[in-house]
PDB file of N, CA and C in Angstrom:
ATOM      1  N   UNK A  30     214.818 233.321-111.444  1.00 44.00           N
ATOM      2  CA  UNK A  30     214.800 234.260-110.328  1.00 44.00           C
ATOM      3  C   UNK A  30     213.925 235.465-110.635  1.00 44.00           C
ATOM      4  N   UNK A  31     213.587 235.611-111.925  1.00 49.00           N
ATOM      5  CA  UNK A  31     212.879 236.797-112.222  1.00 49.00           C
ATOM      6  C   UNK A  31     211.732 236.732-111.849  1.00 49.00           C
ATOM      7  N   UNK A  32     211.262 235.913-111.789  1.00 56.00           N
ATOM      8  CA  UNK A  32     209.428 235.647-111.461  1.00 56.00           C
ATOM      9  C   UNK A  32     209.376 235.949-109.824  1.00 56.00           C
ATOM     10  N   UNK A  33     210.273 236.025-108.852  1.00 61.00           N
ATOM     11  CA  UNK A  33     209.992 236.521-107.557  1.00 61.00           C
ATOM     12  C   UNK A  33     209.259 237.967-107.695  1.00 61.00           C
ATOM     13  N   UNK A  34     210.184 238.769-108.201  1.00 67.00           N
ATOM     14  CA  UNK A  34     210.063 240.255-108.260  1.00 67.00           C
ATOM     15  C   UNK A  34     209.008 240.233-109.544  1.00 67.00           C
ATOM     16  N   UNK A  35     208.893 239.490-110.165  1.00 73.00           N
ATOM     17  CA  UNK A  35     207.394 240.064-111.245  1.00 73.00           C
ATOM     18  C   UNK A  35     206.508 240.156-110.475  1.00 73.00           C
ATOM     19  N   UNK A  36     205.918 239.890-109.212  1.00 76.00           N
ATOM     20  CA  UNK A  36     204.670 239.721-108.841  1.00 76.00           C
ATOM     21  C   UNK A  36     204.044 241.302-108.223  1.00 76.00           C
ATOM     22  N   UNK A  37     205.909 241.485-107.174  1.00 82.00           N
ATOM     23  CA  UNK A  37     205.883 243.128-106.674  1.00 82.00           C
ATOM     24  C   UNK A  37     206.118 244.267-108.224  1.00 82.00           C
ATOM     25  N   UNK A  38     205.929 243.762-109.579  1.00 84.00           N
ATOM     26  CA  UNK A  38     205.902 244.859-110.273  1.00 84.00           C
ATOM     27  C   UNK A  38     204.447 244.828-110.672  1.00 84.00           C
ATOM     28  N   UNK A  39     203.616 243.684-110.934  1.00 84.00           N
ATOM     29  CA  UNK A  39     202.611 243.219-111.235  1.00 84.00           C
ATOM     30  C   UNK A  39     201.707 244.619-110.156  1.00 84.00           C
ATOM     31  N   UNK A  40     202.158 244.470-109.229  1.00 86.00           N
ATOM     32  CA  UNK A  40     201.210 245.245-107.962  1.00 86.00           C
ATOM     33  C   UNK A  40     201.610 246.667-108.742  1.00 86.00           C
ATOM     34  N   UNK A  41     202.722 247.092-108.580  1.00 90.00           N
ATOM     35  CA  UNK A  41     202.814 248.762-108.884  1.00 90.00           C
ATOM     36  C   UNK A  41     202.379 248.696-110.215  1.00 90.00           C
ATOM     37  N   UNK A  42     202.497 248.083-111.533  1.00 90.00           N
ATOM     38  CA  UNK A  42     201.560 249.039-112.378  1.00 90.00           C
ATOM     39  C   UNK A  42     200.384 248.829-112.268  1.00 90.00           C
ATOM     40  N   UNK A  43     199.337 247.829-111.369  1.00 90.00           N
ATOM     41  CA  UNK A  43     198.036 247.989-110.547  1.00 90.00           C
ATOM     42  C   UNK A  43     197.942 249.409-110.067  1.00 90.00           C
ATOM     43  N   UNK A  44     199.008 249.599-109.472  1.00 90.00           N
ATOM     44  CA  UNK A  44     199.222 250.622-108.190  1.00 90.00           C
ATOM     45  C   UNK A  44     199.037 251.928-109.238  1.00 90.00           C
ATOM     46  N   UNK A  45     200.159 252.444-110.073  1.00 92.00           N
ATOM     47  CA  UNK A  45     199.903 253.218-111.169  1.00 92.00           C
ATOM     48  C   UNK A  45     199.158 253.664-111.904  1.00 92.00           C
ATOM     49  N   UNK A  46     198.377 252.613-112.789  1.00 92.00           N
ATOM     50  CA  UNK A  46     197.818 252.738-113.442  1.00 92.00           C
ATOM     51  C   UNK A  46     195.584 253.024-113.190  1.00 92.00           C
ATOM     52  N   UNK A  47     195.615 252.428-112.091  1.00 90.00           N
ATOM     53  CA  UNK A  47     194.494 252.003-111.787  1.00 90.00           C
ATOM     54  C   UNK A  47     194.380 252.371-109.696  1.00 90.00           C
ATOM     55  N   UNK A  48     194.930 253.356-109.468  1.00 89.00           N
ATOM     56  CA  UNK A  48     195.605 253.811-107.700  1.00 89.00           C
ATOM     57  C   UNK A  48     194.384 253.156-106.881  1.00 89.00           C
ATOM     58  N   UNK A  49     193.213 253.195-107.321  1.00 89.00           N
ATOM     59  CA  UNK A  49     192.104 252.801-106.430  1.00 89.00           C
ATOM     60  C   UNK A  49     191.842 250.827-106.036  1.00 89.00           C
ATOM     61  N   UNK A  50     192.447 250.762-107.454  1.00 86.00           N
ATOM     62  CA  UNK A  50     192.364 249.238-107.389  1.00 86.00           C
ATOM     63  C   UNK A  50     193.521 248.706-106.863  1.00 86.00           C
ATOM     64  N   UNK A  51     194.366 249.234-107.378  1.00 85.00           N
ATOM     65  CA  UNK A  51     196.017 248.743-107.068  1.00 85.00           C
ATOM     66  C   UNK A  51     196.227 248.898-105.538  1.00 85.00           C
ATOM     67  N   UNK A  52     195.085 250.355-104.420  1.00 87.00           N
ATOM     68  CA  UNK A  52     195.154 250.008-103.316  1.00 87.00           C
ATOM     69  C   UNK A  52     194.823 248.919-102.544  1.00 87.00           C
ATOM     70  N   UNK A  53     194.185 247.861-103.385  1.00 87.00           N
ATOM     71  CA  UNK A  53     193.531 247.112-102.740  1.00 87.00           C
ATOM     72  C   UNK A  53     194.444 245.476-102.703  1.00 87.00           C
ATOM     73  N   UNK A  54     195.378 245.879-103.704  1.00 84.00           N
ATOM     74  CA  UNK A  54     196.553 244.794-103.285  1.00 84.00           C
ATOM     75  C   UNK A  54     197.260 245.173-102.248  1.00 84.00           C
ATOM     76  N   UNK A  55     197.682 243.464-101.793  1.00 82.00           N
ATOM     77  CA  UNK A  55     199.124 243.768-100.770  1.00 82.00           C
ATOM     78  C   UNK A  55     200.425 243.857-101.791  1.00 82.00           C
ATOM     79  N   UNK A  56     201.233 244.338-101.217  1.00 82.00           N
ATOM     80  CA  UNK A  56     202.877 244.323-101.924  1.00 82.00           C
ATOM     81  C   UNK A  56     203.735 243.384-101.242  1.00 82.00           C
ATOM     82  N   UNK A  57     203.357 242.925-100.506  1.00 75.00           N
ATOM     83  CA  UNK A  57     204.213 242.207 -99.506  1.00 75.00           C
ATOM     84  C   UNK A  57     204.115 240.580 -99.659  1.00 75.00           C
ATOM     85  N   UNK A  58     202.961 240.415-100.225  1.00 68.00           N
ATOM     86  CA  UNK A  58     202.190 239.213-100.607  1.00 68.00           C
ATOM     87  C   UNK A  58     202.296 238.123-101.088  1.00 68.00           C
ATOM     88  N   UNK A  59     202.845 237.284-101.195  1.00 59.00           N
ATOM     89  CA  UNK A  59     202.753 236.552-102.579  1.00 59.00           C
ATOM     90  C   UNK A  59     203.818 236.950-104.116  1.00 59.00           C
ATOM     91  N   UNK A  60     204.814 237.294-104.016  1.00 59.00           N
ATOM     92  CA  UNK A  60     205.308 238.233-105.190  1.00 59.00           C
ATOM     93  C   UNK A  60     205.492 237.400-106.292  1.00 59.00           C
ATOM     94  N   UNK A  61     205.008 236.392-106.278  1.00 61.00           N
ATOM     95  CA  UNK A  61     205.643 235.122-107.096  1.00 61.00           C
ATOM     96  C   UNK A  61     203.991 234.711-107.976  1.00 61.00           C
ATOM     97  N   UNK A  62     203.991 235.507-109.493  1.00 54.00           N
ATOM     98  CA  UNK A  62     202.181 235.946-110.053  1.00 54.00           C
ATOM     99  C   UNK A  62     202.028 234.561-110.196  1.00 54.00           C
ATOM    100  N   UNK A  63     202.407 233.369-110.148  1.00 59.00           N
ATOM    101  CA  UNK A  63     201.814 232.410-110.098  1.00 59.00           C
ATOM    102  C   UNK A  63     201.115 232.043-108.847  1.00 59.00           C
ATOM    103  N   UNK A  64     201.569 232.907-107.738  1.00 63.00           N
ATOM    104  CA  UNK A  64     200.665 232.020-106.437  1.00 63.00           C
ATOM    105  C   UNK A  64     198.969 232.173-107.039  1.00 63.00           C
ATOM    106  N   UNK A  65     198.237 232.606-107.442  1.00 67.00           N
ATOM    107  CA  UNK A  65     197.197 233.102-108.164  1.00 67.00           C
ATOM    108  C   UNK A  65     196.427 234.312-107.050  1.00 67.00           C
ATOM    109  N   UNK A  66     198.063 235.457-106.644  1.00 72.00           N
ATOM    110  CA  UNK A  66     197.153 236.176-105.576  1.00 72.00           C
ATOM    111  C   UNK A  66     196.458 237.619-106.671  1.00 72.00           C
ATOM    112  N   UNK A  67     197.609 238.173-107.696  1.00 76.00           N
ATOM    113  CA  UNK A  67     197.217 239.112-108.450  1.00 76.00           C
ATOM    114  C   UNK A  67     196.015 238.433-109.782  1.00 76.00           C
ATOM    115  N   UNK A  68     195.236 239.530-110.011  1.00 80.00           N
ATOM    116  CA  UNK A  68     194.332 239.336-110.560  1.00 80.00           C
ATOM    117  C   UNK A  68     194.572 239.493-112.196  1.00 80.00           C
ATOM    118  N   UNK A  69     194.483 239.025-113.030  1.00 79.00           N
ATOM    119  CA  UNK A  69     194.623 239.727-114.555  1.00 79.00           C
ATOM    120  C   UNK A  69     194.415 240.565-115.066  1.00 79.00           C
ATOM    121  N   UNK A  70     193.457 241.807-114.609  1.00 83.00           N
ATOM    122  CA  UNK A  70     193.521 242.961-114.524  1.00 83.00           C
ATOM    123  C   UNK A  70     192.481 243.243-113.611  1.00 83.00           C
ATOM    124  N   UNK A  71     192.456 244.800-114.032  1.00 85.00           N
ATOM    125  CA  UNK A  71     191.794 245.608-112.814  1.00 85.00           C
ATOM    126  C   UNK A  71     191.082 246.386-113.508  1.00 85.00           C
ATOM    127  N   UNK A  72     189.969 247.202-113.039  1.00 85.00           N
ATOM    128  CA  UNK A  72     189.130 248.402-113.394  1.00 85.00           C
ATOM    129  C   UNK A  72     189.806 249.533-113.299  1.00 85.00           C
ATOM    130  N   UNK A  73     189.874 250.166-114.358  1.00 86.00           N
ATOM    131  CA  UNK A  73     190.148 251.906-114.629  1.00 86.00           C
ATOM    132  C   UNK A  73     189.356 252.513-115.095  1.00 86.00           C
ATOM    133  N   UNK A  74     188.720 253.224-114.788  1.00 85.00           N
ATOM    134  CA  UNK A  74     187.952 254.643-115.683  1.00 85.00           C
ATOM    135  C   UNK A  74     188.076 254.702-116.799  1.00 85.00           C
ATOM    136  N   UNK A  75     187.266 255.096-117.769  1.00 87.00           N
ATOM    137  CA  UNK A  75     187.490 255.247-118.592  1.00 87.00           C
ATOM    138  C   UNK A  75     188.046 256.305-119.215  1.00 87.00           C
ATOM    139  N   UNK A  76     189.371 256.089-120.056  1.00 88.00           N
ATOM    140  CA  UNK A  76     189.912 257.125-120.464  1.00 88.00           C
ATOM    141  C   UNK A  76     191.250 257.983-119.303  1.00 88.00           C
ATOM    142  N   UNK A  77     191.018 257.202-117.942  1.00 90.00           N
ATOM    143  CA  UNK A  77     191.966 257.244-117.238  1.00 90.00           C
ATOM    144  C   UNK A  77     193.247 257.047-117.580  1.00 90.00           C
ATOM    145  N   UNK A  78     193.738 255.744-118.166  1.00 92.00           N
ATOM    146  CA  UNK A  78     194.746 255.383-118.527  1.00 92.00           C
ATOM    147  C   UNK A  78     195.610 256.165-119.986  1.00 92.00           C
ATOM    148  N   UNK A  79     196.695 256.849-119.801  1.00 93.00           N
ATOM    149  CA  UNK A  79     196.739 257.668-120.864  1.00 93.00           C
ATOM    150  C   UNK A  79     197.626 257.206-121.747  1.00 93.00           C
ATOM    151  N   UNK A  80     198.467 256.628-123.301  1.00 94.00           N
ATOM    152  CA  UNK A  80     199.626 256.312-123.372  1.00 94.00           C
ATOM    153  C   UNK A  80     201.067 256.653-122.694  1.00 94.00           C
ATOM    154  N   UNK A  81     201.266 258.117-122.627  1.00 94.00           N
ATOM    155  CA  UNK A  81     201.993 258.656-121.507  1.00 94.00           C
ATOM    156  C   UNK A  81     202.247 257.865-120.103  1.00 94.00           C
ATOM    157  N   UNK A  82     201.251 257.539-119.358  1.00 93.00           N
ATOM    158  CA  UNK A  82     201.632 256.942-118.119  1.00 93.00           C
ATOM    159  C   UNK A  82     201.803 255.460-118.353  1.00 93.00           C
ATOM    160  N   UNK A  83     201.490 254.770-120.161  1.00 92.00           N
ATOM    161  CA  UNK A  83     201.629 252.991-119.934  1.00 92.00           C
ATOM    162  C   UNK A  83     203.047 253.631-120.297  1.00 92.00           C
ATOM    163  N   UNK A  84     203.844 254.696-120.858  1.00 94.00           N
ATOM    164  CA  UNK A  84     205.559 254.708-120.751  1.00 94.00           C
ATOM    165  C   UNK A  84     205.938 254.932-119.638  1.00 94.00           C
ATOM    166  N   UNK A  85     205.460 255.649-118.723  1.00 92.00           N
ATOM    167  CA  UNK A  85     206.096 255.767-117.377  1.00 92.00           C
ATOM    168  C   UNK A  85     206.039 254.452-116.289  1.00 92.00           C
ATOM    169  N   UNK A  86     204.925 254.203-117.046  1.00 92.00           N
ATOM    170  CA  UNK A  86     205.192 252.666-116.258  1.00 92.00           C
ATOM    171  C   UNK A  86     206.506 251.715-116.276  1.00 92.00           C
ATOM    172  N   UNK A  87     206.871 251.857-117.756  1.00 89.00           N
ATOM    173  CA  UNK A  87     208.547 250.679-117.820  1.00 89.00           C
ATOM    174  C   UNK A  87     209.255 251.592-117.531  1.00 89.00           C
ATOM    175  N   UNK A  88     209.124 253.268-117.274  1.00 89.00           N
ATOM    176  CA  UNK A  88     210.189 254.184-116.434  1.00 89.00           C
ATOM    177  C   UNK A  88     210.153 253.522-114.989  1.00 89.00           C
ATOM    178  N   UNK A  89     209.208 253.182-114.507  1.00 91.00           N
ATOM    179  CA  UNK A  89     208.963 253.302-112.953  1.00 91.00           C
ATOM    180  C   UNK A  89     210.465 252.547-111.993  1.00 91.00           C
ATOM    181  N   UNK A  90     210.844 252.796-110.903  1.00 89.00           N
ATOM    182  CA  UNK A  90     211.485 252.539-110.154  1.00 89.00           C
ATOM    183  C   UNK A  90     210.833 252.321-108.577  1.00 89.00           C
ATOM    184  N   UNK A  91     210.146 251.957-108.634  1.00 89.00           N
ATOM    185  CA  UNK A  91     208.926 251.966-107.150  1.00 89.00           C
ATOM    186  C   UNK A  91     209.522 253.467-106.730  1.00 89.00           C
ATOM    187  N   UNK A  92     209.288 254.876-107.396  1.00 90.00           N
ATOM    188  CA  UNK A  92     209.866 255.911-106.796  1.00 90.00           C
ATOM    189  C   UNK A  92     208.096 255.881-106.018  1.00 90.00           C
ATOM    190  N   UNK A  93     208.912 256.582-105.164  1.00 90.00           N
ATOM    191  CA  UNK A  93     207.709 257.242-103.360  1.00 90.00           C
ATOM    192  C   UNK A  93     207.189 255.951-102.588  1.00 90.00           C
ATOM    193  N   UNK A  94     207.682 254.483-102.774  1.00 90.00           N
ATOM    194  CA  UNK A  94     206.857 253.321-102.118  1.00 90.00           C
ATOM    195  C   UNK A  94     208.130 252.560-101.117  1.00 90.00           C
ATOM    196  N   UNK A  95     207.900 251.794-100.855  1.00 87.00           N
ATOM    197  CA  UNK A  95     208.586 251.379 -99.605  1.00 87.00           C
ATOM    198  C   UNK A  95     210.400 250.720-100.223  1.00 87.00           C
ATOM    199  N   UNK A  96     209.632 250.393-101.696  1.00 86.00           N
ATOM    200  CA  UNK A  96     210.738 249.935-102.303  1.00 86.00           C
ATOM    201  C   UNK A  96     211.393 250.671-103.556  1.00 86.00           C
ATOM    202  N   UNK A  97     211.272 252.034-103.365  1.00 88.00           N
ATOM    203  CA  UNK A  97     212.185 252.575-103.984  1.00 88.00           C
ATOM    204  C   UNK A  97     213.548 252.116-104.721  1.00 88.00           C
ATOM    205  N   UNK A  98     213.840 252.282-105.587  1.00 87.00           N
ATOM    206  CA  UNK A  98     215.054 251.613-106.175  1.00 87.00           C
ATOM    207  C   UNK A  98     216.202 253.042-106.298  1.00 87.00           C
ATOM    208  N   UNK A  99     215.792 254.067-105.961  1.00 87.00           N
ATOM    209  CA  UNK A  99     216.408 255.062-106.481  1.00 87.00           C
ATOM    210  C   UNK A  99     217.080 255.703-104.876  1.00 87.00           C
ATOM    211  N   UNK A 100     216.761 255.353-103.655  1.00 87.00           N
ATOM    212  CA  UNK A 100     217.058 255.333-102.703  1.00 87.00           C
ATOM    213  C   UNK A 100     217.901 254.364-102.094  1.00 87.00           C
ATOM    214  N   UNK A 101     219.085 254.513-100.782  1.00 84.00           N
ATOM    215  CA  UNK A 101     219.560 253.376-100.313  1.00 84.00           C
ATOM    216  C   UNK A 101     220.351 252.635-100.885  1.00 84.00           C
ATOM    217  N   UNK A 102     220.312 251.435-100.906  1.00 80.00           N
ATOM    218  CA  UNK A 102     221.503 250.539-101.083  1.00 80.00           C
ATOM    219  C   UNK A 102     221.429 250.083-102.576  1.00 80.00           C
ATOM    220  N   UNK A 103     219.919 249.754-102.576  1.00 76.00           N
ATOM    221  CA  UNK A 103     219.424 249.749-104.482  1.00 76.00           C
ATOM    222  C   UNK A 103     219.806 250.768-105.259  1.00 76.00           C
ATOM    223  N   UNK A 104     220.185 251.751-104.827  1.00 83.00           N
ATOM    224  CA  UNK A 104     220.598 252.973-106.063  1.00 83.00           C
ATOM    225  C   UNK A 104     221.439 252.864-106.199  1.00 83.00           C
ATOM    226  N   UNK A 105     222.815 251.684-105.641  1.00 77.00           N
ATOM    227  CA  UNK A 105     224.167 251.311-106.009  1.00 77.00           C
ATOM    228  C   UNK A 105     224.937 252.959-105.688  1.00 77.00           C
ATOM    229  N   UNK A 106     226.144 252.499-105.901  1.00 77.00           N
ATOM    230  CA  UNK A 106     227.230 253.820-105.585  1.00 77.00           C
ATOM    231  C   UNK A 106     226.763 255.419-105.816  1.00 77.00           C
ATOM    232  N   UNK A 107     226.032 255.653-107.365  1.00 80.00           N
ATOM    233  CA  UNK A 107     226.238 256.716-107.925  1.00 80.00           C
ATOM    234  C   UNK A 107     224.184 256.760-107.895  1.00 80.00           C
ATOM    235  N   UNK A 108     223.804 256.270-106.944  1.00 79.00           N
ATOM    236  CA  UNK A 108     222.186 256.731-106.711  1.00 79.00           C
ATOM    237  C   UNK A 108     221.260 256.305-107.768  1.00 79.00           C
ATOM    238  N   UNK A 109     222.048 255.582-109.099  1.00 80.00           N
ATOM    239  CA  UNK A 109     221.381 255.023-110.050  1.00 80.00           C
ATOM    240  C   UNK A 109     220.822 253.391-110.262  1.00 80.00           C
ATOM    241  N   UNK A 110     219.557 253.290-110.533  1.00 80.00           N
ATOM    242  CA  UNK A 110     218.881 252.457-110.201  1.00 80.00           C
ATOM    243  C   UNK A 110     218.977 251.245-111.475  1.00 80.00           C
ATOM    244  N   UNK A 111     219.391 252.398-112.317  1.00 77.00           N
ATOM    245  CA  UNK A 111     219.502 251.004-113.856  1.00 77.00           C
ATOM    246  C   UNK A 111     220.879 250.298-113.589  1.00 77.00           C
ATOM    247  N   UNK A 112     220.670 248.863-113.878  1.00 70.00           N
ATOM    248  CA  UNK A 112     221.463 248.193-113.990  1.00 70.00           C
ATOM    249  C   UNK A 112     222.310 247.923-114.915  1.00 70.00           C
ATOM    250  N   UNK A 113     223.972 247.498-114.809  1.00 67.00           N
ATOM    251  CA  UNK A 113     224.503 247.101-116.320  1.00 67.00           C
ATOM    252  C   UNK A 113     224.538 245.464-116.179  1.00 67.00           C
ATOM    253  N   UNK A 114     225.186 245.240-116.977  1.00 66.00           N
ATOM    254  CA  UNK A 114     225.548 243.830-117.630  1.00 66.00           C
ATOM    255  C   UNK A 114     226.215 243.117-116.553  1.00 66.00           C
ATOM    256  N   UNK A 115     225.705 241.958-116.644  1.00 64.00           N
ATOM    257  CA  UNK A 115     226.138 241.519-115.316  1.00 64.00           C
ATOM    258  C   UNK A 115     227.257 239.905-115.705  1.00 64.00           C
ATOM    259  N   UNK A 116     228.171 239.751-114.730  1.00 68.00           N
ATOM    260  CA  UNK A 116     229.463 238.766-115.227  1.00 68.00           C
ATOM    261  C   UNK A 116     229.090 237.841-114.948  1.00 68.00           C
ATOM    262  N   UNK A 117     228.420 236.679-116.070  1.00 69.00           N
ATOM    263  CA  UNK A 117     227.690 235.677-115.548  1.00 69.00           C
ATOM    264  C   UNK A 117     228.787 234.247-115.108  1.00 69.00           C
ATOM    265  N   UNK A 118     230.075 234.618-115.304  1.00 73.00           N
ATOM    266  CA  UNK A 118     230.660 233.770-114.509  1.00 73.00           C
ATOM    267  C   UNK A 118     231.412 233.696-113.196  1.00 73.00           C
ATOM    268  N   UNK A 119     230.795 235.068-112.380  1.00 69.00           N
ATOM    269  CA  UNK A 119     231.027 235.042-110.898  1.00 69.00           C
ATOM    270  C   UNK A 119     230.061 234.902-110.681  1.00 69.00           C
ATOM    271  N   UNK A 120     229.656 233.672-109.415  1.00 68.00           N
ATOM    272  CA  UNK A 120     229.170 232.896-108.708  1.00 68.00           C
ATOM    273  C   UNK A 120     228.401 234.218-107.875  1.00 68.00           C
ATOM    274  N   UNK A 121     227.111 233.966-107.514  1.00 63.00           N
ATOM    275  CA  UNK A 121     226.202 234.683-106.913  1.00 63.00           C
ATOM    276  C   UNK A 121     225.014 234.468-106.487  1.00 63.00           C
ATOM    277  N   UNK A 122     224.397 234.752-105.760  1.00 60.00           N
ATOM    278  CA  UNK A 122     222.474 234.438-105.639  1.00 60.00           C
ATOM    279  C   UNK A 122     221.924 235.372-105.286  1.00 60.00           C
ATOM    280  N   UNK A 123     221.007 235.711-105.671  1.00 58.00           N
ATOM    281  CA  UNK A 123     219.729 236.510-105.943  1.00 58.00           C
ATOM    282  C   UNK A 123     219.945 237.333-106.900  1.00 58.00           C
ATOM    283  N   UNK A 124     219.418 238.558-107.326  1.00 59.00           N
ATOM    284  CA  UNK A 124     219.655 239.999-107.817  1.00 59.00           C
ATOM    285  C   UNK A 124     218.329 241.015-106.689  1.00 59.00           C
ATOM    286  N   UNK A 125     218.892 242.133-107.831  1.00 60.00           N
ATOM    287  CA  UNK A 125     218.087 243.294-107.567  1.00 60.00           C
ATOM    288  C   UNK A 125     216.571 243.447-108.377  1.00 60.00           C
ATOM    289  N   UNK A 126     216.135 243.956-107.657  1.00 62.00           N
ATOM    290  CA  UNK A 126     214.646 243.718-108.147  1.00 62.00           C
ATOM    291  C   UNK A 126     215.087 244.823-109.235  1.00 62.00           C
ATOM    292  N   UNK A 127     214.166 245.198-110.468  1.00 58.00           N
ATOM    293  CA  UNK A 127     214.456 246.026-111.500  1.00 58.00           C
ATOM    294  C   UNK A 127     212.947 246.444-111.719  1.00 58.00           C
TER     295      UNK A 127
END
């Protein structure tokens, strides 16, 4: 199930890291990186990319995009977006994107 939602994270650190290129994906698209819609990488400037923002990247929560995790029903009870441990013997389908 994880590979649905890799494709919409695939786009935001496009989106992040590289804003000019990453505009040029859809998010809505294909979220599944095997359809072969995302590219293997993208062009950044040089010197654009700073270590600082490749950590904010595994911070990220799609905060300010359509899919916010920190907003709504994804931020669970207490508005928090990290997930705990989950009871793998109640019966369920899908998850939350992370």
């Amino acid at each position: 199930l994880g590979g649905i939602y890799a494709g919409r994270r695939m786009w935001r650190v496009f989106n992040l890291l590289s804003p000019t290129e990453g505009a040029k994906l859809e998010p809505h698209r294909m979220h599944q990186p095997e359809a072969d819609y995302f590219p293997a990488s993208v062009l950044a400037p040089k010197g654009s990319v700073t270590p600082g923002m490749v950590v904010d990247v595994h911070r990220d929560h799609f905060e300010r995009t359509p899919f916010d995790l920190t907003k709504g029903m994804a931020a669970g009870p207490f508005g928090n977006p990290n997930r705990g441990p989950v009871d793998l013997s109640v019966k369920f389908h899908g998850q939350w994107e992370r």
